[in-house]
PDB file of C-alpha atoms in Angstrom:
ATOM      1  CA  MET A  27       8.149  75.497 136.667  1.00 80.00           C
ATOM      2  CA  ARG A  28       7.724  78.275 134.135  1.00 86.00           C
ATOM      3  CA  LEU A  29       6.070  76.738 131.087  1.00 93.00           C
ATOM      4  CA  LEU A  30       5.401  77.860 127.541  1.00 96.00           C
ATOM      5  CA  ILE A  31       2.170  76.436 126.132  1.00 96.00           C
ATOM      6  CA  VAL A  32       1.887  76.650 122.348  1.00 97.00           C
ATOM      7  CA  GLU A  33      -1.797  75.984 121.655  1.00 96.00           C
ATOM      8  CA  ASP A  34      -4.134  77.590 119.122  1.00 93.00           C
ATOM      9  CA  ASP A  35      -7.371  76.608 120.894  1.00 93.00           C
ATOM     10  CA  PRO A  36      -8.005  79.449 123.416  1.00 94.00           C
ATOM     11  CA  ARG A  37     -10.374  77.394 125.551  1.00 94.00           C
ATOM     12  CA  ALA A  38      -7.987  74.440 125.782  1.00 92.00           C
ATOM     13  CA  ALA A  39      -5.095  76.783 126.552  1.00 94.00           C
ATOM     14  CA  ARG A  40      -6.982  78.562 129.354  1.00 94.00           C
ATOM     15  CA  GLN A  41      -7.985  75.249 130.921  1.00 94.00           C
ATOM     16  CA  LEU A  42      -4.438  73.928 130.747  1.00 92.00           C
ATOM     17  CA  VAL A  43      -3.043  77.109 132.317  1.00 94.00           C
ATOM     18  CA  ALA A  44      -5.572  76.882 135.171  1.00 94.00           C
ATOM     19  CA  ASP A  45      -5.012  73.166 135.805  1.00 93.00           C
ATOM     20  CA  LEU A  46      -1.234  73.493 135.762  1.00 92.00           C
ATOM     21  CA  ALA A  47      -1.397  76.536 138.055  1.00 91.00           C
ATOM     22  CA  GLU A  48      -3.044  74.337 140.693  1.00 90.00           C
ATOM     23  CA  LEU A  49       0.060  72.140 140.524  1.00 87.00           C
ATOM     24  CA  GLY A  50       2.353  75.127 141.018  1.00 85.00           C
ATOM     25  CA  HIS A  51       3.287  75.903 137.414  1.00 86.00           C
ATOM     26  CA  ASP A  52       3.362  79.385 135.890  1.00 88.00           C
ATOM     27  CA  SER A  53       2.430  79.286 132.196  1.00 92.00           C
ATOM     28  CA  GLU A  54       2.558  81.624 129.231  1.00 94.00           C
ATOM     29  CA  VAL A  55       0.596  80.930 126.034  1.00 96.00           C
ATOM     30  CA  ALA A  56       1.506  81.354 122.370  1.00 96.00           C
ATOM     31  CA  ALA A  57      -1.400  80.913 119.942  1.00 95.00           C
ATOM     32  CA  ASP A  58       0.536  79.795 116.855  1.00 97.00           C
ATOM     33  CA  GLY A  59       3.850  78.322 115.786  1.00 95.00           C
ATOM     34  CA  ARG A  60       5.514  81.601 114.882  1.00 96.00           C
ATOM     35  CA  ALA A  61       4.605  83.171 118.225  1.00 96.00           C
ATOM     36  CA  GLY A  62       5.846  80.047 119.995  1.00 96.00           C
ATOM     37  CA  ILE A  63       9.230  80.225 118.270  1.00 96.00           C
ATOM     38  CA  LYS A  64       9.544  83.925 119.101  1.00 95.00           C
ATOM     39  CA  LEU A  65       8.697  83.489 122.789  1.00 94.00           C
ATOM     40  CA  ALA A  66      10.830  80.371 123.255  1.00 94.00           C
ATOM     41  CA  SER A  67      13.806  82.123 121.675  1.00 91.00           C
ATOM     42  CA  ALA A  68      13.427  85.358 123.638  1.00 90.00           C
ATOM     43  CA  GLU A  69      12.514  84.161 127.131  1.00 89.00           C
ATOM     44  CA  LYS A  70      13.614  81.481 129.592  1.00 85.00           C
ATOM     45  CA  PHE A  71      11.230  78.563 130.138  1.00 88.00           C
ATOM     46  CA  ASP A  72      11.698  75.336 132.085  1.00 84.00           C
ATOM     47  CA  ALA A  73       9.695  73.344 129.531  1.00 90.00           C
ATOM     48  CA  ILE A  74       7.472  73.723 126.467  1.00 95.00           C
ATOM     49  CA  LEU A  75       4.090  72.077 125.876  1.00 96.00           C
ATOM     50  CA  LEU A  76       3.672  72.063 122.119  1.00 94.00           C
ATOM     51  CA  ASP A  77       0.530  71.272 120.149  1.00 93.00           C
ATOM     52  CA  VAL A  78       1.154  69.574 116.800  1.00 90.00           C
ATOM     53  CA  MET A  79      -1.592  71.196 114.704  1.00 90.00           C
ATOM     54  CA  LEU A  80      -0.727  74.907 114.758  1.00 94.00           C
ATOM     55  CA  PRO A  81      -1.194  77.856 112.371  1.00 94.00           C
ATOM     56  CA  PHE A  82       1.777  79.151 110.348  1.00 95.00           C
ATOM     57  CA  VAL A  83       4.316  76.605 111.650  1.00 94.00           C
ATOM     58  CA  ASP A  84       3.189  73.215 112.976  1.00 93.00           C
ATOM     59  CA  GLY A  85       4.525  71.705 116.195  1.00 92.00           C
ATOM     60  CA  VAL A  86       7.024  69.442 114.452  1.00 91.00           C
ATOM     61  CA  GLY A  87       8.458  72.450 112.628  1.00 93.00           C
ATOM     62  CA  VAL A  88       8.631  74.471 115.846  1.00 95.00           C
ATOM     63  CA  ALA A  89      10.464  71.698 117.711  1.00 93.00           C
ATOM     64  CA  GLY A  90      12.901  71.183 114.857  1.00 91.00           C
ATOM     65  CA  LEU A  91      13.704  74.884 114.539  1.00 92.00           C
ATOM     66  CA  LEU A  92      14.225  75.339 118.279  1.00 92.00           C
ATOM     67  CA  ARG A  93      16.625  72.390 118.360  1.00 88.00           C
ATOM     68  CA  GLU A  94      18.484  73.759 115.331  1.00 85.00           C
ATOM     69  CA  ARG A  95      18.950  76.993 117.281  1.00 84.00           C
ATOM     70  CA  GLY A  96      20.496  75.043 120.145  1.00 80.00           C
ATOM     71  CA  LEU A  97      17.586  75.380 122.573  1.00 83.00           C
ATOM     72  CA  ASP A  98      17.711  72.337 124.868  1.00 79.00           C
ATOM     73  CA  VAL A  99      14.578  73.078 126.921  1.00 85.00           C
ATOM     74  CA  PRO A 100      12.391  69.968 127.449  1.00 88.00           C
ATOM     75  CA  ILE A 101       9.549  69.718 124.906  1.00 92.00           C
ATOM     76  CA  ILE A 102       6.380  67.654 125.289  1.00 93.00           C
ATOM     77  CA  MET A 103       4.213  67.324 122.180  1.00 91.00           C
ATOM     78  CA  LEU A 104       0.428  67.399 122.675  1.00 89.00           C
ATOM     79  CA  THR A 105      -1.811  66.141 119.892  1.00 83.00           C
ATOM     80  CA  ALA A 106      -5.050  64.386 119.061  1.00 77.00           C
ATOM     81  CA  LEU A 107      -3.191  62.326 116.444  1.00 69.00           C
ATOM     82  CA  THR A 108      -2.321  58.810 117.598  1.00 62.00           C
ATOM     83  CA  ALA A 109      -0.585  57.263 114.562  1.00 61.00           C
ATOM     84  CA  LEU A 110       2.926  55.935 115.128  1.00 67.00           C
ATOM     85  CA  GLU A 111       4.225  58.067 112.246  1.00 70.00           C
ATOM     86  CA  GLU A 112       2.999  61.217 114.007  1.00 70.00           C
ATOM     87  CA  ARG A 113       4.850  60.282 117.182  1.00 70.00           C
ATOM     88  CA  LEU A 114       8.019  59.478 115.287  1.00 76.00           C
ATOM     89  CA  SER A 115       7.997  62.783 113.403  1.00 78.00           C
ATOM     90  CA  GLY A 116       7.659  64.775 116.628  1.00 76.00           C
ATOM     91  CA  LEU A 117      10.333  62.821 118.476  1.00 81.00           C
ATOM     92  CA  ASP A 118      12.644  62.932 115.462  1.00 80.00           C
ATOM     93  CA  ALA A 119      12.261  66.718 115.398  1.00 83.00           C
ATOM     94  CA  GLY A 120      13.590  66.918 118.955  1.00 84.00           C
ATOM     95  CA  ALA A 121      10.629  66.497 121.323  1.00 88.00           C
ATOM     96  CA  ASP A 122      11.371  64.700 124.601  1.00 87.00           C
ATOM     97  CA  ASP A 123       7.946  63.170 125.131  1.00 88.00           C
ATOM     98  CA  TYR A 124       4.528  62.823 123.556  1.00 86.00           C
ATOM     99  CA  LEU A 125       1.020  62.920 125.045  1.00 88.00           C
ATOM    100  CA  VAL A 126      -2.340  62.391 123.357  1.00 86.00           C
ATOM    101  CA  LYS A 127      -4.933  65.124 123.965  1.00 86.00           C
ATOM    102  CA  PRO A 128      -6.768  65.711 126.145  1.00 85.00           C
ATOM    103  CA  ALA A 129      -3.948  65.086 128.607  1.00 87.00           C
ATOM    104  CA  ALA A 130      -4.563  65.472 132.340  1.00 90.00           C
ATOM    105  CA  ALA A 131      -2.481  68.164 134.024  1.00 91.00           C
ATOM    106  CA  SER A 132      -1.347  65.604 136.602  1.00 91.00           C
ATOM    107  CA  GLU A 133       0.108  63.393 133.858  1.00 92.00           C
ATOM    108  CA  ILE A 134       1.794  66.364 132.184  1.00 92.00           C
ATOM    109  CA  ASP A 135       3.268  67.293 135.569  1.00 89.00           C
ATOM    110  CA  ALA A 136       4.549  63.736 136.088  1.00 88.00           C
ATOM    111  CA  ARG A 137       6.104  63.613 132.605  1.00 87.00           C
ATOM    112  CA  LEU A 138       7.772  66.986 133.175  1.00 85.00           C
ATOM    113  CA  ARG A 139       9.281  65.845 136.460  1.00 81.00           C
ATOM    114  CA  ALA A 140      10.531  62.639 134.817  1.00 78.00           C
ATOM    115  CA  ILE A 141      12.246  64.619 132.048  1.00 77.00           C
ATOM    116  CA  ILE A 142      13.844  66.947 134.603  1.00 71.00           C
ATOM    117  CA  ARG A 143      15.126  63.940 136.588  1.00 66.00           C
ATOM    118  CA  ARG A 144      16.665  62.439 133.446  1.00 65.00           C
ATOM    119  CA  THR A 145      18.286  65.777 132.649  1.00 60.00           C
ATOM    120  CA  ALA A 146      19.665  66.050 136.190  1.00 53.00           C
ATOM    121  CA  ARG A 147      21.228  62.587 135.909  1.00 53.00           C
ATOM    122  CA  ALA A 148      22.951  63.723 132.721  1.00 52.00           C
ATOM    123  CA  THR A 149      24.640  66.700 134.359  1.00 47.00           C
ATOM    124  CA  GLY A 150      28.386  66.773 134.933  1.00 53.00           C
ATOM    125  CA  SER A 151      30.324  65.519 131.937  1.00 59.00           C
ATOM    126  CA  GLY A 152      27.204  63.925 130.431  1.00 72.00           C
ATOM    127  CA  ILE A 153      29.510  61.561 128.561  1.00 81.00           C
ATOM    128  CA  ILE A 154      29.028  57.814 128.100  1.00 85.00           C
ATOM    129  CA  ARG A 155      31.925  55.763 126.747  1.00 84.00           C
ATOM    130  CA  VAL A 156      31.568  52.251 125.376  1.00 84.00           C
ATOM    131  CA  GLY A 157      34.869  51.041 123.973  1.00 80.00           C
ATOM    132  CA  ASP A 158      35.947  53.501 121.281  1.00 84.00           C
ATOM    133  CA  LEU A 159      32.486  55.075 121.146  1.00 89.00           C
ATOM    134  CA  GLU A 160      31.805  58.335 123.001  1.00 89.00           C
ATOM    135  CA  ILE A 161      28.304  59.752 123.473  1.00 90.00           C
ATOM    136  CA  ASN A 162      27.925  63.279 124.841  1.00 86.00           C
ATOM    137  CA  GLU A 163      24.317  63.562 126.011  1.00 80.00           C
ATOM    138  CA  LEU A 164      24.572  67.259 126.825  1.00 75.00           C
ATOM    139  CA  ARG A 165      25.907  68.245 123.402  1.00 77.00           C
ATOM    140  CA  HIS A 166      24.054  65.559 121.411  1.00 83.00           C
ATOM    141  CA  ARG A 167      27.398  64.544 119.933  1.00 87.00           C
ATOM    142  CA  VAL A 168      28.698  61.064 119.039  1.00 93.00           C
ATOM    143  CA  THR A 169      32.283  60.220 118.100  1.00 93.00           C
ATOM    144  CA  ARG A 170      34.163  57.020 117.332  1.00 90.00           C
ATOM    145  CA  HIS A 171      37.953  57.093 116.917  1.00 83.00           C
ATOM    146  CA  ASP A 172      37.552  60.913 116.865  1.00 81.00           C
ATOM    147  CA  ARG A 173      35.209  60.564 113.867  1.00 90.00           C
ATOM    148  CA  VAL A 174      32.060  62.642 114.413  1.00 92.00           C
ATOM    149  CA  ILE A 175      28.910  60.630 113.718  1.00 94.00           C
ATOM    150  CA  VAL A 176      25.891  62.733 112.781  1.00 91.00           C
ATOM    151  CA  LEU A 177      22.647  61.164 114.009  1.00 91.00           C
ATOM    152  CA  GLN A 178      19.001  62.156 113.807  1.00 88.00           C
ATOM    153  CA  ASN A 179      17.331  62.804 117.148  1.00 86.00           C
ATOM    154  CA  MET A 180      15.636  59.395 117.311  1.00 88.00           C
ATOM    155  CA  GLU A 181      18.835  57.584 116.335  1.00 92.00           C
ATOM    156  CA  PHE A 182      20.669  59.456 119.099  1.00 92.00           C
ATOM    157  CA  ARG A 183      17.991  58.592 121.667  1.00 90.00           C
ATOM    158  CA  LEU A 184      18.151  54.917 120.702  1.00 94.00           C
ATOM    159  CA  LEU A 185      21.949  54.801 120.904  1.00 95.00           C
ATOM    160  CA  ALA A 186      21.997  56.640 124.245  1.00 91.00           C
ATOM    161  CA  GLU A 187      19.461  54.194 125.702  1.00 90.00           C
ATOM    162  CA  LEU A 188      21.570  51.218 124.605  1.00 93.00           C
ATOM    163  CA  ALA A 189      24.717  52.907 125.949  1.00 90.00           C
ATOM    164  CA  ARG A 190      23.198  53.535 129.387  1.00 85.00           C
ATOM    165  CA  HIS A 191      22.732  49.770 129.652  1.00 84.00           C
ATOM    166  CA  ALA A 192      25.923  48.736 127.849  1.00 84.00           C
ATOM    167  CA  GLY A 193      26.729  45.076 128.390  1.00 82.00           C
ATOM    168  CA  ASN A 194      23.098  44.259 129.183  1.00 84.00           C
ATOM    169  CA  VAL A 195      20.216  43.290 126.940  1.00 87.00           C
ATOM    170  CA  VAL A 196      17.647  46.005 126.241  1.00 89.00           C
ATOM    171  CA  THR A 197      14.390  44.455 125.067  1.00 90.00           C
ATOM    172  CA  ARG A 198      12.259  45.702 122.198  1.00 88.00           C
ATOM    173  CA  THR A 199       9.493  46.524 124.678  1.00 88.00           C
ATOM    174  CA  MET A 200      11.869  48.641 126.766  1.00 88.00           C
ATOM    175  CA  LEU A 201      12.997  50.520 123.657  1.00 90.00           C
ATOM    176  CA  TYR A 202       9.426  51.245 122.549  1.00 87.00           C
ATOM    177  CA  GLU A 203       8.582  52.548 126.033  1.00 84.00           C
ATOM    178  CA  ARG A 204      11.731  54.589 126.682  1.00 84.00           C
ATOM    179  CA  VAL A 205      12.682  55.835 123.221  1.00 87.00           C
ATOM    180  CA  TRP A 206       9.406  55.976 121.290  1.00 82.00           C
ATOM    181  CA  LYS A 207       7.159  56.535 124.359  1.00 76.00           C
ATOM    182  CA  TYR A 208       4.858  53.740 123.178  1.00 73.00           C
ATOM    183  CA  ASP A 209       3.153  51.530 125.762  1.00 65.00           C
ATOM    184  CA  PHE A 210       2.775  48.595 123.352  1.00 62.00           C
ATOM    185  CA  GLU A 211       4.702  47.072 120.459  1.00 63.00           C
ATOM    186  CA  PRO A 212       3.209  48.192 117.119  1.00 64.00           C
ATOM    187  CA  ALA A 213       3.078  45.695 114.278  1.00 60.00           C
ATOM    188  CA  THR A 214       6.041  47.310 112.504  1.00 72.00           C
ATOM    189  CA  ASN A 215       9.797  46.810 112.330  1.00 84.00           C
ATOM    190  CA  VAL A 216      10.606  50.326 113.541  1.00 87.00           C
ATOM    191  CA  VAL A 217      13.277  49.213 116.017  1.00 90.00           C
ATOM    192  CA  GLU A 218      14.981  46.958 113.476  1.00 92.00           C
ATOM    193  CA  SER A 219      14.978  49.764 110.916  1.00 92.00           C
ATOM    194  CA  TYR A 220      16.647  52.207 113.304  1.00 94.00           C
ATOM    195  CA  ILE A 221      19.163  49.590 114.469  1.00 95.00           C
ATOM    196  CA  ARG A 222      20.189  49.033 110.836  1.00 95.00           C
ATOM    197  CA  ARG A 223      20.619  52.775 110.359  1.00 94.00           C
ATOM    198  CA  LEU A 224      22.681  53.041 113.537  1.00 95.00           C
ATOM    199  CA  ARG A 225      24.958  50.200 112.448  1.00 94.00           C
ATOM    200  CA  LEU A 226      25.566  51.855 109.093  1.00 94.00           C
ATOM    201  CA  GLN A 227      26.509  55.103 110.824  1.00 93.00           C
ATOM    202  CA  LEU A 228      28.635  53.596 113.587  1.00 93.00           C
ATOM    203  CA  ASN A 229      30.536  51.239 111.282  1.00 91.00           C
ATOM    204  CA  ALA A 230      30.896  53.570 108.290  1.00 87.00           C
ATOM    205  CA  ALA A 231      34.708  53.524 108.512  1.00 83.00           C
ATOM    206  CA  GLY A 232      34.877  49.732 108.649  1.00 85.00           C
ATOM    207  CA  GLU A 233      34.848  49.382 112.440  1.00 85.00           C
ATOM    208  CA  ARG A 234      33.564  46.287 114.222  1.00 86.00           C
ATOM    209  CA  ASP A 235      29.867  46.172 115.055  1.00 90.00           C
ATOM    210  CA  LEU A 236      29.093  47.287 118.617  1.00 90.00           C
ATOM    211  CA  ILE A 237      25.390  46.375 118.544  1.00 94.00           C
ATOM    212  CA  LYS A 238      24.626  42.720 119.200  1.00 92.00           C
ATOM    213  CA  THR A 239      21.236  41.259 118.309  1.00 93.00           C
ATOM    214  CA  ILE A 240      19.923  38.895 120.970  1.00 90.00           C
ATOM    215  CA  ARG A 241      17.474  36.957 118.841  1.00 88.00           C
ATOM    216  CA  GLY A 242      13.907  37.047 120.091  1.00 86.00           C
ATOM    217  CA  VAL A 243      14.813  39.344 122.991  1.00 88.00           C
ATOM    218  CA  GLY A 244      16.424  42.653 122.031  1.00 91.00           C
ATOM    219  CA  TYR A 245      19.812  44.324 121.599  1.00 94.00           C
ATOM    220  CA  MET A 246      23.029  44.878 123.519  1.00 91.00           C
ATOM    221  CA  LEU A 247      25.702  47.532 123.065  1.00 91.00           C
ATOM    222  CA  THR A 248      29.156  46.096 123.754  1.00 87.00           C
ATOM    223  CA  GLU A 249      32.782  47.070 123.360  1.00 76.00           C
ATOM    224  CA  ALA A 250      34.311  45.950 120.069  1.00 60.00           C
ATOM    225  CA  ASP A 251      35.957  42.531 120.226  1.00 52.00           C
TER     226      ASP A 251
END
């Protein structure tokens, strides 16, 4: 793959380029957020590895701006910060995955291949329909009864995950792993908070609730009764 690495630490960037080259990846480096935006907008990359703490424009800002410009290239955030809020801000901005530094090149490679596989499965129409709800994964667009529902990136990811398993229970643990990229359940009500927000958005015109709470287990997306 041709990768763009946005990293302001020259030593870390050189090491990452060398390690990824051994795995067959060709990388270009941008040393700050502004340079990263310029390169990502001007050239074709298969994926972007994006540090969070960057000069001029931080990684969250870079990811958000690239998504606003319609760039759908996979983005993996790299950071030394481990707080849940930091992960949420990056994923909400449009990142596809999140790794804590220092991340091994082999793990980055595995995450990249997983993202590419998910993208390949979404080719074709890329549309999931559950009752009167339509989710277009390629265009990041949700409609219900032809009403366009505007969702933040994390809300969209959560809804798409529920829709892929419509009619089946998706546990809280599964949601933390697949949507938030967390390998344990933090002592917060993050999932519940996002489910409430989704319900408000999906049912804003008085429609029936499509999201069922399976108490003590998780959630299920179903067709309206």
